Amino acid sequence: MSSSNQKVIIVGGGPVGLTAAHALSRAGIDFTLLESRPSIVIDAGSNLVILPTGLRILGQLGLLETFNAVSSPLGRIRRFDHEGNDIGDANFFVHHKENHGIAPRVVSRHDVTRVLYESLPATIQSRLLANKRVSSVATTASSVTVTCTDGSVHTGSMLIGADGAHSFVRSQMRDLALAADAPAAAINPAQPFLTTYRAMWIRFPTQADLAPGDANETHGRDCAIQTFVGEETSVIGMYERLPAPTQDRLRYSAADEEDFVARWGDLPLSDEVTVRRAYESRVQAGMVSLEEGVVPNWSWGRMVLVGDAAHKFTPSTGAGCNNGMVDVVALVNEIVRALDGGDDVETAFAEYQKARFQAVVDGCAGAGRATATATWMNGIFKFVDLHVMKRKAVQKMLVDRAAHEIASTPVLECVEDGELLTGGKVPWAQGAQSRTALAAY
Ligand SMILES: Cc1cc2nc3c(=O)[nH]c(=O)nc-3n(C[C@H](O)[C@H](O)[C@H](O)COP(=O)(O)OP(=O)(O)OC[C@H]3O[C@@H](n4cnc5c(N)ncnc54)[C@H](O)[C@@H]3O)c2cc1C
């Protein structure tokens, strides 16, 4: 096999699908990206914290400078309880910077997708098609053909499902596995995620005592808030525990938002700003379920999952999107290896899942614990939040314990740039290296 006769269909143009578009371009592999929304870049969605792993990938793609211009570095987090009492600062982001040479940064989903899309050369942008909702998938031993709701048909030699938590590609993989009488272990559950929390996010003009760069958290029983303050606007993510966990897909209306604010509107975001004040001056707001879980099988034949289609985290540790970006790096490295070495695509997909699975399982569990701690799920979590997590030595120990795992994340082997993130205490395990000519880029 060689890359010249391969074409990848990417389903989904969110941050992870767009990262895949960059990585495949860099590897010189042809692709078409199909996105159901009317435009690849839309001004909607919450904010994302991009951790050193995600920043390193953006650096490898040559996007760090552009990204820095639309994002803000994060440092100390001020923490309050529901009554506004100081429950001790958290220095997780500070220690990330010490360990990896760069502070995590916060960015709107709009800006991160804009940077990823606009930085692609026009010839490559033309391969990204909006208004294309994939509605069926058919496979042969060597190809995948998708049909969109507008009747258009697209064929490739493999398909990457980057279509989010309610992935259509994942459901098609299951149907194909069932139709092929696959062993039970190869068939994913129809609803692989469990929802214990829902989130409401609010974007509002930066105001009163909130200063650009501030990061605050409000903790307490059944509801926690993360506040990230930008130059012009700030965003809060509020995480509320559901009365009971569910596997059903929940959808929310404007009335649900109003009810949410009626329940939690008095909670403080800072000394002067409450949830209600933020909501009343909102620029945008939305409510979503926070599904959690890791899908057991990430591929079927020539179809493979990345990002939220494969694993869904609560946002408390800011890790879901970052892990999706690392998935893309690991997957594209395996695809390039298979194409160079004559291995089959299925083996490449299996190696990719093997490389990523445990890190994702651990990341998902860690995010769930962080949400349970911040929402005081029970007396033990409350005790840990108030009396253990406030200790600076514990915070440093937790970040240091994760540092070697973070430093072991792969780099895109097809990119020739040297290491951009130097200066951290923990050396990156795999240095950026040269491998493939970048003819297509
Ligand atoms: C409140 C909140 C805060 C968060 N904060 C962070 C954070 O700080 N850091 C972090 O790393 N992560 C965070 N996350 C998680 C992050 O948003 C996701 O992990 C990330 O968006 C996943 O990207 P994705 O591209 O895999 O999926 P998505 O962002 O869901 O994108 C999937 C895309 O596929 C398209 N699509 C779906 N079905 C089809 C179809 N049939 N055909 C064609 N296209 C289709 C969709 O329109 C969409 O554009 C947060 C999430 C929430 C809800």
Coordinates of C-alpha atoms and ligand atoms in Angstrom, one line a residue:
M1 CA 0.0 0.0 0.0
S2 CA 1.2 3.5 -0.6
S3 CA -0.3 6.9 0.5
S4 CA -0.8 7.9 -3.2
N5 CA -3.8 5.6 -3.7
Q6 CA -5.4 6.2 -0.3
K7 CA -8.1 8.6 0.5
V8 CA -9.6 9.2 4.0
I9 CA -13.1 10.3 4.6
I10 CA -13.3 12.3 7.9
V11 CA -16.8 12.6 9.3
G12 CA -17.1 15.7 11.6
G13 CA -15.4 19.0 11.4
G14 CA -15.1 19.8 15.2
P15 CA -11.8 20.5 16.7
V16 CA -10.7 16.9 16.4
G17 CA -11.8 16.4 12.8
L18 CA -10.0 19.6 11.9
T19 CA -6.9 18.4 13.6
A20 CA -7.1 15.2 11.5
A21 CA -7.4 17.4 8.4
H22 CA -4.1 19.1 9.3
A23 CA -2.3 15.8 10.3
L24 CA -3.3 14.0 7.1
S25 CA -2.3 17.0 5.0
R26 CA 1.1 17.0 6.7
A27 CA 1.4 13.3 6.0
G28 CA 0.6 13.8 2.3
I29 CA -2.6 11.7 2.5
D30 CA -5.6 12.7 0.5
F31 CA -8.9 13.2 2.4
T32 CA -12.4 14.7 2.3
L33 CA -14.0 16.1 5.5
L34 CA -17.8 16.1 5.7
E35 CA -19.4 18.4 8.3
S36 CA -23.2 18.5 8.9
R37 CA -23.3 22.1 10.0
P38 CA -23.9 24.9 7.5
S39 CA -20.4 26.2 8.0
I40 CA -17.2 24.6 9.3
V41 CA -16.6 27.6 11.7
I42 CA -19.6 28.7 13.7
D43 CA -19.7 31.1 16.6
A44 CA -21.2 28.8 19.2
G45 CA -20.1 26.6 22.1
S46 CA -18.3 26.9 25.3
N47 CA -14.6 27.6 26.0
L48 CA -11.9 25.0 26.0
V49 CA -8.7 24.7 28.1
I50 CA -5.9 23.5 25.8
L51 CA -3.3 21.7 27.9
P52 CA 0.4 21.3 27.1
T53 CA -0.3 18.1 25.1
G54 CA -2.8 20.0 22.9
L55 CA -0.5 23.1 22.6
R56 CA 2.4 20.9 21.6
I57 CA 0.3 19.4 18.7
L58 CA -0.8 22.9 17.7
G59 CA 2.9 23.9 17.8
Q60 CA 3.8 20.9 15.5
L61 CA 1.2 22.1 13.1
G62 CA 2.8 25.6 13.1
L63 CA -0.3 27.2 14.8
L64 CA 1.0 28.1 18.2
E65 CA 1.6 31.8 17.4
T66 CA -1.8 32.3 15.8
F67 CA -3.4 30.3 18.6
N68 CA -1.7 32.4 21.3
A69 CA -3.2 35.5 19.8
V70 CA -6.8 34.3 20.4
S71 CA -6.3 32.5 23.7
S72 CA -5.2 33.4 27.3
P73 CA -2.7 31.7 29.6
L74 CA -4.0 30.2 32.8
G75 CA -2.4 30.4 36.2
R76 CA -3.7 30.3 39.7
I77 CA -7.3 29.2 40.2
R78 CA -9.3 30.9 43.0
R79 CA -11.7 28.5 44.7
F80 CA -14.9 29.5 46.6
D81 CA -17.7 27.5 48.2
H82 CA -21.4 28.2 47.4
E83 CA -21.5 30.9 50.1
G84 CA -18.5 32.7 48.6
N85 CA -16.0 31.5 51.3
D86 CA -12.4 31.1 50.1
I87 CA -11.6 27.3 50.1
G88 CA -8.0 27.7 48.9
D89 CA -6.3 28.4 45.6
A90 CA -5.4 25.6 43.1
N91 CA -2.1 25.8 41.3
F92 CA -2.5 22.9 38.8
F93 CA -1.9 25.1 35.8
V94 CA 1.2 26.7 37.4
H95 CA 2.7 23.3 37.9
H96 CA 1.9 22.2 34.3
K97 CA 3.9 25.2 33.1
E98 CA 6.8 24.3 35.4
N99 CA 6.8 20.7 34.2
H100 CA 6.2 21.2 30.4
G101 CA 7.4 24.7 29.7
I102 CA 4.0 26.2 28.7
A103 CA 0.9 27.3 30.7
P104 CA -2.4 25.8 29.6
R105 CA -4.5 28.3 27.7
V106 CA -8.2 29.0 27.4
V107 CA -9.9 29.6 24.0
S108 CA -13.4 29.7 22.7
R109 CA -14.5 26.7 20.6
H110 CA -15.2 29.3 17.8
D111 CA -11.6 30.5 17.8
V112 CA -9.9 27.1 18.0
T113 CA -12.0 25.9 15.0
R114 CA -11.4 29.2 13.2
V115 CA -7.6 28.9 13.7
L116 CA -7.6 25.3 12.6
Y117 CA -9.7 26.0 9.5
E118 CA -8.2 29.3 8.3
S119 CA -4.7 28.1 8.6
L120 CA -5.2 25.4 6.0
P121 CA -4.1 26.4 2.5
A122 CA -7.0 27.1 0.1
T123 CA -6.3 24.0 -1.9
I124 CA -6.8 21.9 1.3
Q125 CA -9.7 24.0 2.6
S126 CA -11.6 22.9 -0.6
R127 CA -11.6 19.4 0.7
L128 CA -13.6 20.4 3.8
L129 CA -17.3 20.3 2.9
A130 CA -20.0 21.8 5.1
N131 CA -23.8 21.0 4.9
K132 CA -22.9 17.3 4.5
R133 CA -24.7 15.2 7.1
V134 CA -23.6 11.6 6.6
S135 CA -26.6 9.3 6.7
S136 CA -25.4 5.9 5.6
V137 CA -22.1 4.0 5.4
A138 CA -21.3 1.0 3.2
T139 CA -18.0 -0.9 3.3
T140 CA -16.1 -3.4 1.2
A141 CA -12.8 -5.1 2.0
S142 CA -10.9 -2.1 0.6
S143 CA -13.2 0.9 0.6
V144 CA -15.8 2.8 2.5
T145 CA -18.6 4.7 0.8
V146 CA -20.8 7.3 2.6
T147 CA -24.0 9.0 1.5
C148 CA -25.1 12.4 2.8
T149 CA -28.6 13.6 3.3
D150 CA -28.2 15.8 0.2
G151 CA -27.7 12.7 -1.9
S152 CA -24.0 13.2 -2.4
V153 CA -21.8 10.1 -2.3
H154 CA -18.1 10.0 -1.2
T155 CA -15.8 7.0 -1.4
G156 CA -12.5 6.5 0.4
S157 CA -10.2 3.7 1.4
M158 CA -10.8 4.4 5.1
L159 CA -13.1 6.5 7.3
I160 CA -12.3 8.5 10.5
G161 CA -15.4 9.1 12.7
A162 CA -14.8 12.4 14.4
D163 CA -18.5 13.1 14.8
G164 CA -18.8 13.6 18.5
A165 CA -20.4 11.9 21.5
H166 CA -23.5 10.8 19.6
S167 CA -21.5 9.5 16.7
F168 CA -23.4 8.2 13.7
V169 CA -20.2 6.5 12.5
R170 CA -20.1 4.6 15.8
S171 CA -23.7 3.4 15.4
Q172 CA -23.0 2.3 11.8
M173 CA -19.9 0.3 13.0
R174 CA -22.2 -1.4 15.5
D175 CA -24.8 -2.2 12.8
L176 CA -22.2 -3.6 10.5
A177 CA -20.7 -5.7 13.3
L178 CA -24.1 -7.1 14.2
A179 CA -24.9 -7.8 10.5
A180 CA -21.6 -9.7 10.3
D181 CA -22.4 -11.9 13.3
A182 CA -19.3 -10.6 15.0
P183 CA -18.4 -12.0 18.5
A184 CA -20.2 -10.1 21.3
A185 CA -16.9 -8.5 22.4
A186 CA -16.5 -6.8 19.0
I187 CA -20.0 -5.2 19.2
N188 CA -20.1 -1.8 21.0
P189 CA -23.1 -1.1 23.2
A190 CA -25.8 1.1 21.5
Q191 CA -25.5 3.7 24.3
P192 CA -21.8 3.4 25.5
F193 CA -21.9 6.5 27.8
L194 CA -23.5 7.2 31.1
T195 CA -24.6 10.7 32.1
T196 CA -24.4 11.7 35.7
Y197 CA -24.1 15.5 35.2
R198 CA -25.4 18.1 32.9
A199 CA -23.7 21.4 32.1
M200 CA -24.8 24.9 31.4
W201 CA -22.3 27.4 29.9
I202 CA -22.7 31.1 29.7
R203 CA -20.6 33.6 27.8
F204 CA -21.0 37.2 29.1
P205 CA -19.0 40.5 28.9
T206 CA -16.1 40.6 31.3
Q207 CA -17.2 42.9 34.2
A208 CA -16.9 44.1 37.8
D209 CA -14.0 42.4 39.7
L210 CA -13.3 39.8 37.0
A211 CA -10.0 40.5 35.3
P212 CA -8.7 39.0 32.1
G213 CA -6.7 35.8 32.8
D214 CA -8.6 35.0 36.1
A215 CA -9.7 31.5 36.6
N216 CA -12.2 30.9 39.5
E217 CA -14.1 27.8 40.7
T218 CA -17.2 27.6 42.8
H219 CA -17.6 24.3 44.6
G220 CA -20.5 22.8 46.6
R221 CA -23.2 20.1 46.8
D222 CA -24.6 19.1 43.4
C223 CA -23.2 22.1 41.5
A224 CA -19.8 23.4 40.6
I225 CA -18.7 26.3 38.4
Q226 CA -15.5 27.0 36.4
T227 CA -15.1 30.6 35.4
F228 CA -12.5 31.7 32.7
V229 CA -12.1 35.4 32.1
G230 CA -11.1 36.7 28.7
E231 CA -10.2 40.2 27.6
E232 CA -13.8 41.0 26.3
T233 CA -15.9 38.1 27.3
S234 CA -15.8 35.5 30.1
V235 CA -17.3 32.0 30.1
I236 CA -18.6 29.8 32.9
G237 CA -19.2 26.1 32.8
M238 CA -21.6 24.9 35.5
Y239 CA -21.8 21.2 36.3
E240 CA -25.0 20.0 38.0
R241 CA -25.6 16.4 39.2
L242 CA -28.7 14.8 37.7
P243 CA -31.2 13.2 40.1
A244 CA -30.1 9.8 38.7
P245 CA -27.6 8.7 36.1
T246 CA -29.0 7.9 32.7
Q247 CA -28.0 6.4 29.4
D248 CA -30.7 8.3 27.5
R249 CA -29.8 11.2 25.3
L250 CA -31.1 14.3 26.9
R251 CA -31.9 17.6 25.1
Y252 CA -32.5 20.9 26.7
S253 CA -34.7 24.0 25.9
A254 CA -34.5 27.7 26.8
A255 CA -37.0 26.9 29.6
D256 CA -34.4 24.4 31.1
E257 CA -31.8 27.1 31.1
E258 CA -34.1 29.5 32.9
D259 CA -34.8 26.7 35.5
F260 CA -31.1 26.1 35.9
V261 CA -30.5 29.8 36.6
A262 CA -33.5 29.8 39.0
R263 CA -31.8 27.0 40.9
W264 CA -28.2 28.3 41.0
G265 CA -28.4 32.0 40.1
D266 CA -27.2 33.2 43.5
L267 CA -23.9 31.2 43.4
P268 CA -20.9 33.5 43.3
L269 CA -18.4 33.5 40.4
S270 CA -16.2 36.1 42.2
D271 CA -16.7 38.6 45.1
E272 CA -19.0 40.7 42.9
V273 CA -20.5 38.6 40.1
T274 CA -23.2 35.9 40.5
V275 CA -24.5 33.3 38.0
R276 CA -27.7 35.4 37.6
R277 CA -25.8 38.6 36.8
A278 CA -23.7 36.7 34.2
Y279 CA -26.8 35.1 32.6
E280 CA -28.7 38.4 32.5
S281 CA -25.8 40.0 30.5
R282 CA -25.2 36.9 28.4
V283 CA -23.9 36.9 24.9
Q284 CA -24.5 33.2 24.4
A285 CA -25.6 30.3 26.7
G286 CA -26.3 26.6 26.2
M287 CA -27.0 23.4 28.1
V288 CA -25.7 19.9 27.3
S289 CA -25.4 16.5 29.0
L290 CA -22.0 15.5 30.2
E291 CA -21.8 11.9 29.0
E292 CA -18.9 9.8 30.4
G293 CA -17.2 6.6 29.2
V294 CA -14.8 4.9 26.8
V295 CA -16.1 3.0 23.8
P296 CA -14.7 -0.6 23.9
N297 CA -14.0 -1.0 20.2
W298 CA -12.7 2.0 18.3
S299 CA -12.7 0.4 14.8
W300 CA -14.6 -1.9 12.6
G301 CA -13.0 -2.9 9.3
R302 CA -11.9 0.4 7.6
M303 CA -13.8 2.6 10.0
V304 CA -12.1 4.1 13.1
L305 CA -13.2 6.6 15.8
V306 CA -11.4 9.6 17.4
G307 CA -12.2 12.2 20.0
D308 CA -15.7 12.3 21.6
A309 CA -16.9 9.6 19.3
A310 CA -14.5 7.2 21.1
H311 CA -14.5 8.6 24.6
K312 CA -16.3 11.3 26.5
F313 CA -15.0 13.0 29.6
T314 CA -16.6 15.5 32.0
P315 CA -14.9 18.9 31.3
S316 CA -13.6 19.4 34.9
T317 CA -9.9 18.6 34.0
G318 CA -10.1 20.2 30.5
A319 CA -9.0 17.0 28.9
G320 CA -11.7 15.8 26.4
C321 CA -10.6 17.8 23.4
N322 CA -6.9 17.5 24.2
N323 CA -7.2 13.7 24.2
G324 CA -9.0 13.8 20.9
M325 CA -6.1 15.7 19.4
V326 CA -3.6 13.2 20.8
D327 CA -5.8 10.4 19.3
V328 CA -5.4 12.0 15.9
V329 CA -1.6 12.1 16.2
A330 CA -1.4 8.5 17.3
L331 CA -3.8 7.4 14.6
V332 CA -2.1 9.2 11.7
N333 CA 1.3 7.9 12.9
E334 CA 0.0 4.4 12.7
I335 CA -1.7 5.0 9.3
V336 CA 1.6 6.4 7.8
R337 CA 3.5 3.4 9.2
A338 CA 1.0 1.0 7.7
L339 CA 1.1 2.7 4.3
D340 CA 4.9 2.8 4.4
G341 CA 5.4 -0.7 5.6
G342 CA 2.7 -2.5 3.7
D343 CA 0.7 -3.4 6.8
D344 CA -3.1 -3.5 6.6
V345 CA -5.2 -0.7 7.8
E346 CA -7.1 -2.8 10.4
T347 CA -3.7 -3.6 12.1
A348 CA -2.9 0.1 12.2
F349 CA -6.3 0.9 13.8
A350 CA -5.8 -1.8 16.4
E351 CA -2.3 -0.5 17.2
Y352 CA -3.7 3.0 17.5
Q353 CA -6.4 1.9 20.0
K354 CA -3.7 -0.1 22.0
A355 CA -1.5 3.0 22.2
R356 CA -4.4 5.3 23.5
F357 CA -6.8 3.1 25.4
Q358 CA -5.4 3.1 28.9
A359 CA -4.5 6.8 28.9
V360 CA -8.0 7.6 27.9
V361 CA -9.6 5.3 30.5
D362 CA -7.5 6.9 33.2
G363 CA -8.2 10.4 31.9
C364 CA -12.0 9.7 31.9
A365 CA -11.9 8.4 35.4
G366 CA -9.8 11.3 36.6
A367 CA -12.2 13.9 35.1
G368 CA -15.2 12.1 36.7
R369 CA -13.4 12.2 40.1
A370 CA -12.7 15.9 39.7
T371 CA -16.4 16.6 38.9
A372 CA -17.5 14.5 41.9
T373 CA -15.1 16.3 44.2
A374 CA -16.1 19.8 43.0
T375 CA -19.8 18.9 43.4
W376 CA -19.3 17.2 46.8
M377 CA -20.9 14.0 45.6
N378 CA -20.7 12.6 49.1
G379 CA -19.1 13.4 52.4
I380 CA -15.7 11.9 51.4
F381 CA -15.5 14.0 48.2
K382 CA -16.4 17.1 50.2
F383 CA -13.7 16.3 52.8
V384 CA -11.2 15.8 50.1
D385 CA -12.2 19.0 48.3
L386 CA -12.1 21.2 51.4
H387 CA -9.2 19.6 53.4
V388 CA -6.9 17.7 51.0
M389 CA -7.1 19.4 47.6
K390 CA -6.4 22.8 49.1
R391 CA -2.9 21.6 50.1
K392 CA -0.3 23.0 47.8
A393 CA 1.9 19.9 48.2
V394 CA -1.0 17.6 47.2
Q395 CA -1.7 19.7 44.1
K396 CA 1.9 19.6 43.1
M397 CA 2.1 15.8 43.7
L398 CA -1.0 15.2 41.5
V399 CA 0.4 17.3 38.6
D400 CA 3.9 15.7 39.0
R401 CA 2.4 12.2 39.0
A402 CA 0.7 12.9 35.7
A403 CA 3.8 14.6 34.2
H404 CA 5.5 11.5 32.8
E405 CA 2.3 10.3 31.2
I406 CA 1.8 13.8 29.6
A407 CA 5.5 13.8 28.5
S408 CA 4.9 10.4 26.8
T409 CA 2.2 11.6 24.4
P410 CA 3.3 11.0 20.8
V411 CA 4.3 13.6 18.3
L412 CA 3.3 13.7 14.7
E413 CA 6.1 11.7 13.1
C414 CA 5.5 13.2 9.6
V415 CA 6.3 16.8 10.8
E416 CA 9.8 18.0 10.5
D417 CA 9.9 20.8 13.0
G418 CA 12.1 20.6 16.1
E419 CA 10.8 20.7 19.6
L420 CA 9.0 23.9 20.3
L421 CA 8.2 23.4 24.0
T422 CA 11.5 23.4 25.8
G423 CA 12.2 24.7 29.2
G424 CA 10.0 22.4 31.3
K425 CA 11.4 20.2 34.0
V426 CA 10.1 17.0 32.5
P427 CA 11.6 16.2 29.1
W428 CA 9.3 15.0 26.4
A429 CA 9.8 11.3 25.8
Q430 CA 9.5 11.4 22.0
G431 CA 11.3 14.3 20.4
A432 CA 9.9 15.8 17.2
Q433 CA 11.6 14.0 14.4
S434 CA 11.7 14.1 10.6
R435 CA 10.1 11.3 8.7
T436 CA 8.1 12.1 5.6
A437 CA 8.4 14.8 2.9
L438 CA 5.6 17.3 3.1
A439 CA 4.9 17.4 -0.5
A440 CA 1.1 17.9 -0.3
Y441 CA 1.3 20.8 2.2
Ligands
LIG1 C1 -19.1 22.8 28.8 C2 -17.9 22.1 28.2 C3 -16.6 22.5 28.4 C4 -15.5 21.8 27.9 N1 -14.3 22.1 28.2 C5 -13.2 21.5 27.7 C6 -11.9 21.9 27.9 O1 -11.7 22.8 28.7 N2 -10.8 21.2 27.4 C7 -11.1 20.1 26.6 O2 -10.1 19.5 26.1 N3 -12.3 19.7 26.3 C8 -13.4 20.3 26.8 N4 -14.7 19.9 26.5 C9 -14.8 18.8 25.7 C10 -14.7 19.2 24.2 O3 -15.7 20.1 23.9 C11 -14.8 17.9 23.3 O4 -14.0 16.9 23.8 C12 -14.5 18.3 21.9 O5 -15.4 19.2 21.4 C13 -14.6 17.0 21.1 O6 -14.3 17.3 19.7 P1 -14.8 16.4 18.5 O7 -14.3 17.1 17.3 O8 -14.4 15.0 18.8 O9 -16.4 16.4 18.6 P2 -17.4 17.6 18.5 O10 -16.8 18.8 19.0 O11 -18.7 17.1 19.0 O12 -17.5 17.7 16.9 C14 -18.2 16.7 16.1 C15 -18.6 17.4 14.8 O13 -19.2 16.3 14.0 C16 -20.3 16.9 13.3 N5 -21.2 15.8 13.0 C17 -22.0 15.0 13.9 N6 -22.7 14.1 13.2 C18 -22.4 14.2 11.9 C19 -22.8 13.5 10.7 N7 -23.6 12.5 10.7 N8 -22.2 13.9 9.5 C20 -21.4 15.0 9.4 N9 -20.9 15.7 10.5 C21 -21.4 15.3 11.7 C22 -20.9 17.9 14.3 O14 -21.7 18.9 13.7 C23 -19.6 18.5 14.9 O15 -19.2 19.6 14.3 C24 -15.8 20.6 27.1 C25 -17.1 20.2 26.8 C26 -18.1 20.9 27.3 C27 -19.5 20.4 27.0

